[in-house]
PDB file of C-alpha atoms in Angstrom:
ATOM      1  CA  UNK A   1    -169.076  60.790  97.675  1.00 63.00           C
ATOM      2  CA  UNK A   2    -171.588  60.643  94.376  1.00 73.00           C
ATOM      3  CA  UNK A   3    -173.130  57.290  93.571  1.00 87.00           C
ATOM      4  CA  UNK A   4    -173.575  56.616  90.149  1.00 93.00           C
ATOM      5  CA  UNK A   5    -174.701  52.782  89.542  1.00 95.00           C
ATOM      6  CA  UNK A   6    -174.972  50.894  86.031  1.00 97.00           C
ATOM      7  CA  UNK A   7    -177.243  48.150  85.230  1.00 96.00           C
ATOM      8  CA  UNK A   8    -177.263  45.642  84.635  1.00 96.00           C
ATOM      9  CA  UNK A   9    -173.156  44.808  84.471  1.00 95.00           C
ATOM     10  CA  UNK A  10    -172.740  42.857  81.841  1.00 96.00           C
ATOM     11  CA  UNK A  11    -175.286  41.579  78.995  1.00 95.00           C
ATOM     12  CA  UNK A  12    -175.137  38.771  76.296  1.00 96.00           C
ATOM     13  CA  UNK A  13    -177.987  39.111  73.651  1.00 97.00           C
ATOM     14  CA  UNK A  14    -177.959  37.577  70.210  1.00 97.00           C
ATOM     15  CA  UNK A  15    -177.760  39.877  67.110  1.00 97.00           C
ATOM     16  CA  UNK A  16    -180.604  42.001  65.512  1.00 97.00           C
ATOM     17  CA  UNK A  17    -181.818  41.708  69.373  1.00 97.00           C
ATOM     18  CA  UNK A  18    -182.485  45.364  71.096  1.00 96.00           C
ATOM     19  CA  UNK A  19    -181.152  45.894  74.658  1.00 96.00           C
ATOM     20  CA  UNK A  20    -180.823  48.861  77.046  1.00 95.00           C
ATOM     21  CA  UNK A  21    -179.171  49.497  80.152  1.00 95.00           C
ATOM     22  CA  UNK A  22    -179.785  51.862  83.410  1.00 97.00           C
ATOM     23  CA  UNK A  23    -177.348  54.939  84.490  1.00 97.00           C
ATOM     24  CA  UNK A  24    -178.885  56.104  87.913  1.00 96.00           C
ATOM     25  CA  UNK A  25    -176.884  58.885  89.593  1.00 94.00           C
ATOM     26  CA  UNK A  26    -177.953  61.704  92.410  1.00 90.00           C
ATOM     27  CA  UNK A  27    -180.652  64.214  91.735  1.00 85.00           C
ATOM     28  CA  UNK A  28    -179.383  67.055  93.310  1.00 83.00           C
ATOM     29  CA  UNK A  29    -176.706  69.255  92.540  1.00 82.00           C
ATOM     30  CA  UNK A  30    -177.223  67.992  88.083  1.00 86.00           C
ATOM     31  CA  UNK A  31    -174.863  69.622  85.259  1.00 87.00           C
ATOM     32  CA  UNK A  32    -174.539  67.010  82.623  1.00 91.00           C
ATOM     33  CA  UNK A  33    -174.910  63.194  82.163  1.00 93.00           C
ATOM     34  CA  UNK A  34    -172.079  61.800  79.671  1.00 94.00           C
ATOM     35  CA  UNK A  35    -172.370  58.046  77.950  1.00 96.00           C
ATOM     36  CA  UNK A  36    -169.298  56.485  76.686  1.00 96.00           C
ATOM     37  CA  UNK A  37    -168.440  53.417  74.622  1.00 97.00           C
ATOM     38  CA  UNK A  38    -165.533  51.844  75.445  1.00 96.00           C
ATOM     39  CA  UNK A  39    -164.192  48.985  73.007  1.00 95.00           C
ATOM     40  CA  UNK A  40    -161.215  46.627  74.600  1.00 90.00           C
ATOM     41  CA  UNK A  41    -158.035  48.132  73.232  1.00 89.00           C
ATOM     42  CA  UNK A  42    -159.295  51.445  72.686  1.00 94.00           C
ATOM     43  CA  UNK A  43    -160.392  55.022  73.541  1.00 95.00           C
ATOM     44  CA  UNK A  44    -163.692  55.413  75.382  1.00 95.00           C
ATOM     45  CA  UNK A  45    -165.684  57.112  72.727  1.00 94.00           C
ATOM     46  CA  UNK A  46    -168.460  59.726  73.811  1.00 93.00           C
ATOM     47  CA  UNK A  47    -171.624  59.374  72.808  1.00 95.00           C
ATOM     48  CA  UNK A  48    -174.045  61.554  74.483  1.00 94.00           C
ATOM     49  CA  UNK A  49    -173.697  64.356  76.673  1.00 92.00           C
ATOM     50  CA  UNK A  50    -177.191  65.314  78.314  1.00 93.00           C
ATOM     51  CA  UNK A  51    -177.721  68.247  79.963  1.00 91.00           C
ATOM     52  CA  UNK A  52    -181.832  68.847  80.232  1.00 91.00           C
ATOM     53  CA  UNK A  53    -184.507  66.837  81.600  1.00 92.00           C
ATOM     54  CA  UNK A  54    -186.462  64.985  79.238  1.00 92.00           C
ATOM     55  CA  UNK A  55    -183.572  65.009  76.690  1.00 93.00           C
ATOM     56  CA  UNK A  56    -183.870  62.589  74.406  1.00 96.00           C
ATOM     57  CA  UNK A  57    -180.378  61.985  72.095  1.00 96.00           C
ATOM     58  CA  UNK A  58    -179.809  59.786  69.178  1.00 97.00           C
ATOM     59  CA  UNK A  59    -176.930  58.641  66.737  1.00 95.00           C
ATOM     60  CA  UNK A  60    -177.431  55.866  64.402  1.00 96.00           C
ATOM     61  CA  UNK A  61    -179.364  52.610  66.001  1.00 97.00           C
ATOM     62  CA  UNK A  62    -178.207  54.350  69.709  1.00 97.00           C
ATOM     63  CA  UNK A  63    -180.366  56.520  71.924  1.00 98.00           C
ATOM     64  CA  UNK A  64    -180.726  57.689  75.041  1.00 98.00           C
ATOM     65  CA  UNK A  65    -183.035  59.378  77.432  1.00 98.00           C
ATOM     66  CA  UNK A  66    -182.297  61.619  80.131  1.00 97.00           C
ATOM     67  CA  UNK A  67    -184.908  62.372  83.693  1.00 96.00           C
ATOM     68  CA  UNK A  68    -182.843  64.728  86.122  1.00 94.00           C
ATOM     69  CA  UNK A  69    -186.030  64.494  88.833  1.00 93.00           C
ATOM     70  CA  UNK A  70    -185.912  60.840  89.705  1.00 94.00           C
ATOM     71  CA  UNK A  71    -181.927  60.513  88.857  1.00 94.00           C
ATOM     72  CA  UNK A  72    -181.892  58.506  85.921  1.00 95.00           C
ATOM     73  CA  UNK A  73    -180.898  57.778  82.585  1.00 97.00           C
ATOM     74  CA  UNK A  74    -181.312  54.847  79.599  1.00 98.00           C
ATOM     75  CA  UNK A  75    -179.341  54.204  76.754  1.00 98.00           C
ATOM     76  CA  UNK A  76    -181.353  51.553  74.060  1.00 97.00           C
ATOM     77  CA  UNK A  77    -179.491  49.517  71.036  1.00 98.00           C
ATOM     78  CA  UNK A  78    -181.763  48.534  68.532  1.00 97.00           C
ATOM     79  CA  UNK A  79    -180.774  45.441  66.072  1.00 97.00           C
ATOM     80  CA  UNK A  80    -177.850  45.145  68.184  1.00 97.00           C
ATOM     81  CA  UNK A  81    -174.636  44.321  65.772  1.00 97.00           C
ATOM     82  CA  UNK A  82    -171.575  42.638  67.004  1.00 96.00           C
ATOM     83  CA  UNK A  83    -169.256  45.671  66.530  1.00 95.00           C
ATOM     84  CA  UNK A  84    -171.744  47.246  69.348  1.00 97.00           C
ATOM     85  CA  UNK A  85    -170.010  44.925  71.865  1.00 97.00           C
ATOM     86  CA  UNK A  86    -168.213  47.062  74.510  1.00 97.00           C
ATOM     87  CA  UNK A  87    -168.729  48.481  77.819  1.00 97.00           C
ATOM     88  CA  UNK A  88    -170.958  50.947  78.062  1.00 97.00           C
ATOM     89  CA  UNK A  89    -170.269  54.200  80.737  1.00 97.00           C
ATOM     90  CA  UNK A  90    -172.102  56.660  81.831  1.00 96.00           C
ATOM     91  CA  UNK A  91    -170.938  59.346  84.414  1.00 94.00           C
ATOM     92  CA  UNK A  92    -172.216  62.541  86.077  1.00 91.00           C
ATOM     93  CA  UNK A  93    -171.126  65.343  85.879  1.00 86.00           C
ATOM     94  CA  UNK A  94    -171.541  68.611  88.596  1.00 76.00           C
ATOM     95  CA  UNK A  95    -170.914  71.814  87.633  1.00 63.00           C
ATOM     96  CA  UNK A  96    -169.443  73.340  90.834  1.00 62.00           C
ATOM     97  CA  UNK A  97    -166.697  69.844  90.956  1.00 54.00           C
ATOM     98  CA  UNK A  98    -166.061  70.299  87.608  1.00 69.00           C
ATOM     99  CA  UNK A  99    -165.548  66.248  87.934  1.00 80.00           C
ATOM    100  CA  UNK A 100    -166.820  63.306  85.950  1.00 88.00           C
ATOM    101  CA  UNK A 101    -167.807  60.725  88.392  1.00 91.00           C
ATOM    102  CA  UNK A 102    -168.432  57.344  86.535  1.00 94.00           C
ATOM    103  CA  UNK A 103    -170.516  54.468  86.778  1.00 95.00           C
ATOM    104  CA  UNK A 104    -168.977  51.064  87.105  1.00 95.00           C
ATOM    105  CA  UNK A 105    -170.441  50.458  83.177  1.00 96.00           C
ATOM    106  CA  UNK A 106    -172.399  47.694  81.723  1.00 97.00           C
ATOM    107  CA  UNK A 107    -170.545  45.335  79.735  1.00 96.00           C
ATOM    108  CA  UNK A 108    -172.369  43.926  76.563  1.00 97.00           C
ATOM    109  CA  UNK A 109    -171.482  40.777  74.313  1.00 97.00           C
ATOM    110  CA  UNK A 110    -173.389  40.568  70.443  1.00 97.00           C
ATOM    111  CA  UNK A 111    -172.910  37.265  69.463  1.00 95.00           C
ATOM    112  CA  UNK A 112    -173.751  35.880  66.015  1.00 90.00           C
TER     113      UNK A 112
ATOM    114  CA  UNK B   1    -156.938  65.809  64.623  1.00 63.00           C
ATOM    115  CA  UNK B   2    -155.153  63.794  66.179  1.00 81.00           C
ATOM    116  CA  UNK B   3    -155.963  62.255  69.446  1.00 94.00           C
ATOM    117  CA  UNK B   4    -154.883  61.744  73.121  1.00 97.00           C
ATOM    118  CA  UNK B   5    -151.544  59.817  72.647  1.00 97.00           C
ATOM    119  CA  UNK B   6    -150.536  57.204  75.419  1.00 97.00           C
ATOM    120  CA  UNK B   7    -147.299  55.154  76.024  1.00 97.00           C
ATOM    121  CA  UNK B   8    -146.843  52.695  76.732  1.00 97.00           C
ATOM    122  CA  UNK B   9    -150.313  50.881  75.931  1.00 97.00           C
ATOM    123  CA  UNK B  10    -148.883  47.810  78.314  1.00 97.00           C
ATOM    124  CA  UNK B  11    -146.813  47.189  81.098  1.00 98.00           C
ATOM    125  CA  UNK B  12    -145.872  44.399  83.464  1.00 98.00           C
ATOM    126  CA  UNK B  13    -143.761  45.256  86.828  1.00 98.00           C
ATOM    127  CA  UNK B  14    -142.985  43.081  90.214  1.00 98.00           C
ATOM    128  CA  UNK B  15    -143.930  44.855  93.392  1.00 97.00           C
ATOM    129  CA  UNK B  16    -141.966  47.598  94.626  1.00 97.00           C
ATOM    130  CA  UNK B  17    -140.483  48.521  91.226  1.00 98.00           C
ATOM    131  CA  UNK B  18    -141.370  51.723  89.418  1.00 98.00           C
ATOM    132  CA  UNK B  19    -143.005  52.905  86.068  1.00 98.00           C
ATOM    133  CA  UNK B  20    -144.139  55.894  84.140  1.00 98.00           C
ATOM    134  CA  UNK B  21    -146.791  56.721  82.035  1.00 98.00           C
ATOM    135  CA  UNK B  22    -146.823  59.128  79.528  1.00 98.00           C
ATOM    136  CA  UNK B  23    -149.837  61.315  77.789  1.00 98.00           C
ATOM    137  CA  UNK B  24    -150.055  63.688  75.055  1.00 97.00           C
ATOM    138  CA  UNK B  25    -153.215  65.753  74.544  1.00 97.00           C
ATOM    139  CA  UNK B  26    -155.212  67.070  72.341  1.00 96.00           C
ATOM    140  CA  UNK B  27    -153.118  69.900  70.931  1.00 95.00           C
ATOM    141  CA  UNK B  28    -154.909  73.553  72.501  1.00 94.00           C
ATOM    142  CA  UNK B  29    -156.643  71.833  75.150  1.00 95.00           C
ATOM    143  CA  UNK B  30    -155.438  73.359  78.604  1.00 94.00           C
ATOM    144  CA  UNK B  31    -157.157  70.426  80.919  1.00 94.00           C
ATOM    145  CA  UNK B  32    -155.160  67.180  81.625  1.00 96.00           C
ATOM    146  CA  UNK B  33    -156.808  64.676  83.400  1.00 96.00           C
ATOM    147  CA  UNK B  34    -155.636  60.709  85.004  1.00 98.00           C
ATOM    148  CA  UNK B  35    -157.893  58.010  85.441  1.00 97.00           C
ATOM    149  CA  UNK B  36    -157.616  54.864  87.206  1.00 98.00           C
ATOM    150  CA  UNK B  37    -159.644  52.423  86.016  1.00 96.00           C
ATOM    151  CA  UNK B  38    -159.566  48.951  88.730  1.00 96.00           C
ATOM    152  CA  UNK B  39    -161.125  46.174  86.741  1.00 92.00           C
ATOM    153  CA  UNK B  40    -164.896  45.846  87.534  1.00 90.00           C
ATOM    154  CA  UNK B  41    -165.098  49.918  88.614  1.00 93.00           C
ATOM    155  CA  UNK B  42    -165.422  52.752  86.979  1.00 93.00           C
ATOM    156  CA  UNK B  43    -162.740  55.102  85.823  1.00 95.00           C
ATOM    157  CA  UNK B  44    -161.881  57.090  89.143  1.00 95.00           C
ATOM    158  CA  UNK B  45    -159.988  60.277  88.749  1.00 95.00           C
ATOM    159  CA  UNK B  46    -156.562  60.682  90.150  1.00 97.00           C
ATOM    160  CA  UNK B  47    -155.406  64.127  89.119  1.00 96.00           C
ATOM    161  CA  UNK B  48    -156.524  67.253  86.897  1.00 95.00           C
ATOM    162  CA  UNK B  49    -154.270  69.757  85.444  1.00 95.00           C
ATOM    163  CA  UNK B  50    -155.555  72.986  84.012  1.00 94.00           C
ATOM    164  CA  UNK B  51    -152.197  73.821  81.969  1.00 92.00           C
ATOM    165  CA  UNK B  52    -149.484  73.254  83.837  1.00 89.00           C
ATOM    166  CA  UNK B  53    -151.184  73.930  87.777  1.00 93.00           C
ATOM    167  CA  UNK B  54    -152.885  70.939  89.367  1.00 94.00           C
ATOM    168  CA  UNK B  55    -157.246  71.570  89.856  1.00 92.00           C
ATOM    169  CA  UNK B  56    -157.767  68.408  91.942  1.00 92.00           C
ATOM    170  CA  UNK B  57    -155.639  65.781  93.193  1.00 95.00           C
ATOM    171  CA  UNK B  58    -157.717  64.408  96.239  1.00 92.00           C
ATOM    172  CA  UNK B  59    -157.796  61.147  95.120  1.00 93.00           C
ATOM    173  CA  UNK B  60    -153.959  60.795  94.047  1.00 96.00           C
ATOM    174  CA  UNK B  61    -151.896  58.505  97.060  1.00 96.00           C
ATOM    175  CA  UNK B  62    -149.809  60.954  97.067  1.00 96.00           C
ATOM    176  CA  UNK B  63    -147.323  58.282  99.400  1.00 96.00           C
ATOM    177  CA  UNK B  64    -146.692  56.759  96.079  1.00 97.00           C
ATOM    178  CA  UNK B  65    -148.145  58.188  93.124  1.00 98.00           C
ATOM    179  CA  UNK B  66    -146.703  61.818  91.586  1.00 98.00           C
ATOM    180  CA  UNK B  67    -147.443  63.549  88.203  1.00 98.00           C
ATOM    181  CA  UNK B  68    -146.743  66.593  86.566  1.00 96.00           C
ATOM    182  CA  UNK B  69    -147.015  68.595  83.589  1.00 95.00           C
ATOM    183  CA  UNK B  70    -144.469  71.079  83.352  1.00 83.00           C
ATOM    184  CA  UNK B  71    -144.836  72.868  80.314  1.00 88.00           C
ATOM    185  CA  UNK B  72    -148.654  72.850  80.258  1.00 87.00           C
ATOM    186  CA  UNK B  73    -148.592  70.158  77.388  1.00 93.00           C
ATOM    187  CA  UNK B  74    -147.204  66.790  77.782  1.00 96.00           C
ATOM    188  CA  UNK B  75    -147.867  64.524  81.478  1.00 98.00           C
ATOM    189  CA  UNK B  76    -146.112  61.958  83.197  1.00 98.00           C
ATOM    190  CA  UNK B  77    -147.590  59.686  86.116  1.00 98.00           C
ATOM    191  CA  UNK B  78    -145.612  57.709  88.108  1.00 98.00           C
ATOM    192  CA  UNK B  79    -145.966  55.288  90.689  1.00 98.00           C
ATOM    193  CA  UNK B  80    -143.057  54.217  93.411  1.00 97.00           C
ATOM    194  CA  UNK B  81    -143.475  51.428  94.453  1.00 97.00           C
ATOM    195  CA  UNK B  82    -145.973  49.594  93.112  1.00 97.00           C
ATOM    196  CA  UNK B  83    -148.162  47.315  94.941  1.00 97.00           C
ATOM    197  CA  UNK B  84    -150.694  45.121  93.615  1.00 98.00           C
ATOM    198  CA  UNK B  85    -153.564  46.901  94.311  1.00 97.00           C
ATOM    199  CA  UNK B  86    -151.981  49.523  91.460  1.00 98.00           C
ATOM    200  CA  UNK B  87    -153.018  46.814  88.922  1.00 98.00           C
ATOM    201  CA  UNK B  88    -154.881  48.829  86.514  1.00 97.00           C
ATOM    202  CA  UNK B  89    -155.870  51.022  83.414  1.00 97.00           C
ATOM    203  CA  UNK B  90    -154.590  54.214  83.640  1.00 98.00           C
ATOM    204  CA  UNK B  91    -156.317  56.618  81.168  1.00 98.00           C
ATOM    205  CA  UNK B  92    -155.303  59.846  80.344  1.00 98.00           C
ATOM    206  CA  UNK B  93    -157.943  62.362  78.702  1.00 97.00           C
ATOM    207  CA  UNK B  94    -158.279  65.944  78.257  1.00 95.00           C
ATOM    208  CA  UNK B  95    -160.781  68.806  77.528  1.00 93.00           C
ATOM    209  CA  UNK B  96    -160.570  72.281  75.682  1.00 92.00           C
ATOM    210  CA  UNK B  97    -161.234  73.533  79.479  1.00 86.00           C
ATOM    211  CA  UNK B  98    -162.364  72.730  82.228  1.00 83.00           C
ATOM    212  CA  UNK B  99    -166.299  71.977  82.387  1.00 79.00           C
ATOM    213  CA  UNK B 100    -166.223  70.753  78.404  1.00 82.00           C
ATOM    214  CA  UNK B 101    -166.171  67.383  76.515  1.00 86.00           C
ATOM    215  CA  UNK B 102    -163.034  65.437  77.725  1.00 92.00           C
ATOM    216  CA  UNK B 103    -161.673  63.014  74.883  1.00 95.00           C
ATOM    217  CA  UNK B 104    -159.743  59.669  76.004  1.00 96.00           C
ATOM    218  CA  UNK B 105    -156.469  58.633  75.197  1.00 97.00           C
ATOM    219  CA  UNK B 106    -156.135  54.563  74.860  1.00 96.00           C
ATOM    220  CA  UNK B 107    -155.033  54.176  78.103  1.00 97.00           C
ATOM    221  CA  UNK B 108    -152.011  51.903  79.817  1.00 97.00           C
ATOM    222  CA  UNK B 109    -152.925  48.309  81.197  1.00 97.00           C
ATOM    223  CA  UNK B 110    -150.817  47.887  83.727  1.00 98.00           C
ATOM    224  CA  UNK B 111    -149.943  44.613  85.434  1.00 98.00           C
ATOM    225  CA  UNK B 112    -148.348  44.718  88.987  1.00 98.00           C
ATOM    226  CA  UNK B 113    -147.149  41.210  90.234  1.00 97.00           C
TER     227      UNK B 113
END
């Protein structure tokens, strides 16, 4: 059974504040980290997908950095807005299970 | 494009009753895949269809749960009886193939009491 834990699990910062949480999954056996956003009510949205280590992604004030060796990954909000409020997933992917296997997220609250 | 489609978005049952939940893909993609998502985990994956034949169901209790996807297109998941335990988000998503970016639908709440 893969372990994939999220910290911290949940988060209230004030906004313009930056903030980043922790994806840690199993070293061996790597294809692909994915990070989702999912906003109450609607689709999880992808965000990343990070295959290489040492990736580094961006999109907008959102990024995220990817180390395969020691089984991690971090995703960073800068100036964090209230419409950034969601829970945040990540999950790990293996090639040969062809299987996303996700974290339990980290749930974060922007408030004015 | 439209997106993964979902009905209905909630639904509240007693134990021991029965429900179905509907998804509609992505149009093209062949992979079909069910989530259950137990408030304060992660989504866990009950089933994955590549068209219409089923890839992985190892986590499906199969005692009360059953899906399909007959025509490689449209799914239903059902789930006779329900305990309470089945209290949930059930998310639907699907992928071009198998191994490539798999887009969510909204997902079902569902509320067994």
């Amino acid at each position: 059974i893969l372990n994939v834990e999220q910290s911290p699990q949940s988060l209230h910062v004030q906004e313009g504040d930056s903030t980043n949480f922790t994806c840690s999954f199993p070293s061996s056996n790597f294809y692909a980290l994915h990070w989702y956003r999912w906003e109450t009510a609607k689709s999880p949205e992808a965000l990343f997908v990070m295959t290489l280590n040492g990736d580094e992604k961006k999109k907008g004030r959102i990024s995220a950095t990817l180390n395969t060796k020691e089984g991690y990954s971090y995703l960073y909000i800068k100036g964090s807005q209230p419409e950034d409020s969601a829970t945040y997933l990540c999950a790990f992917f293996t090639g040969g299970g062809n299987k996303l296997t996700f974290g339990t997220g980290t749930q974060l609250k922007v408030e004015l | 494009e439209a997106g993964v489609a979902q009905s209905p978005r909630y639904k509240i049952i007693e134990k021991r009753q029965s429900v179905a939940f509907w998804c509609n893909p992505i149009s093209g993609h062949a992979t079909l895949y069910w989530y259950q998502q137990i408030l304060g985990q992660g989504p866990k994956l009950l089933i994955q269809f590549q068209n219409n034949g089923v890839v992985d169901d190892s986590q499906l209790p199969k005692d009360r749960f059953s899906a399909e996807r007959l025509k490689g297109v449209d799914s239903t998941l059902k789930i006779q009886p329900a305990k309470l335990e089945d209290s949930a988000v059930y998310l639907c998503a699907s992928s071009f193939t198998q191994g490539h970016e798999q887009y969510f639908g909204p997902g079902t709440r569902l509320t067994v009491t």
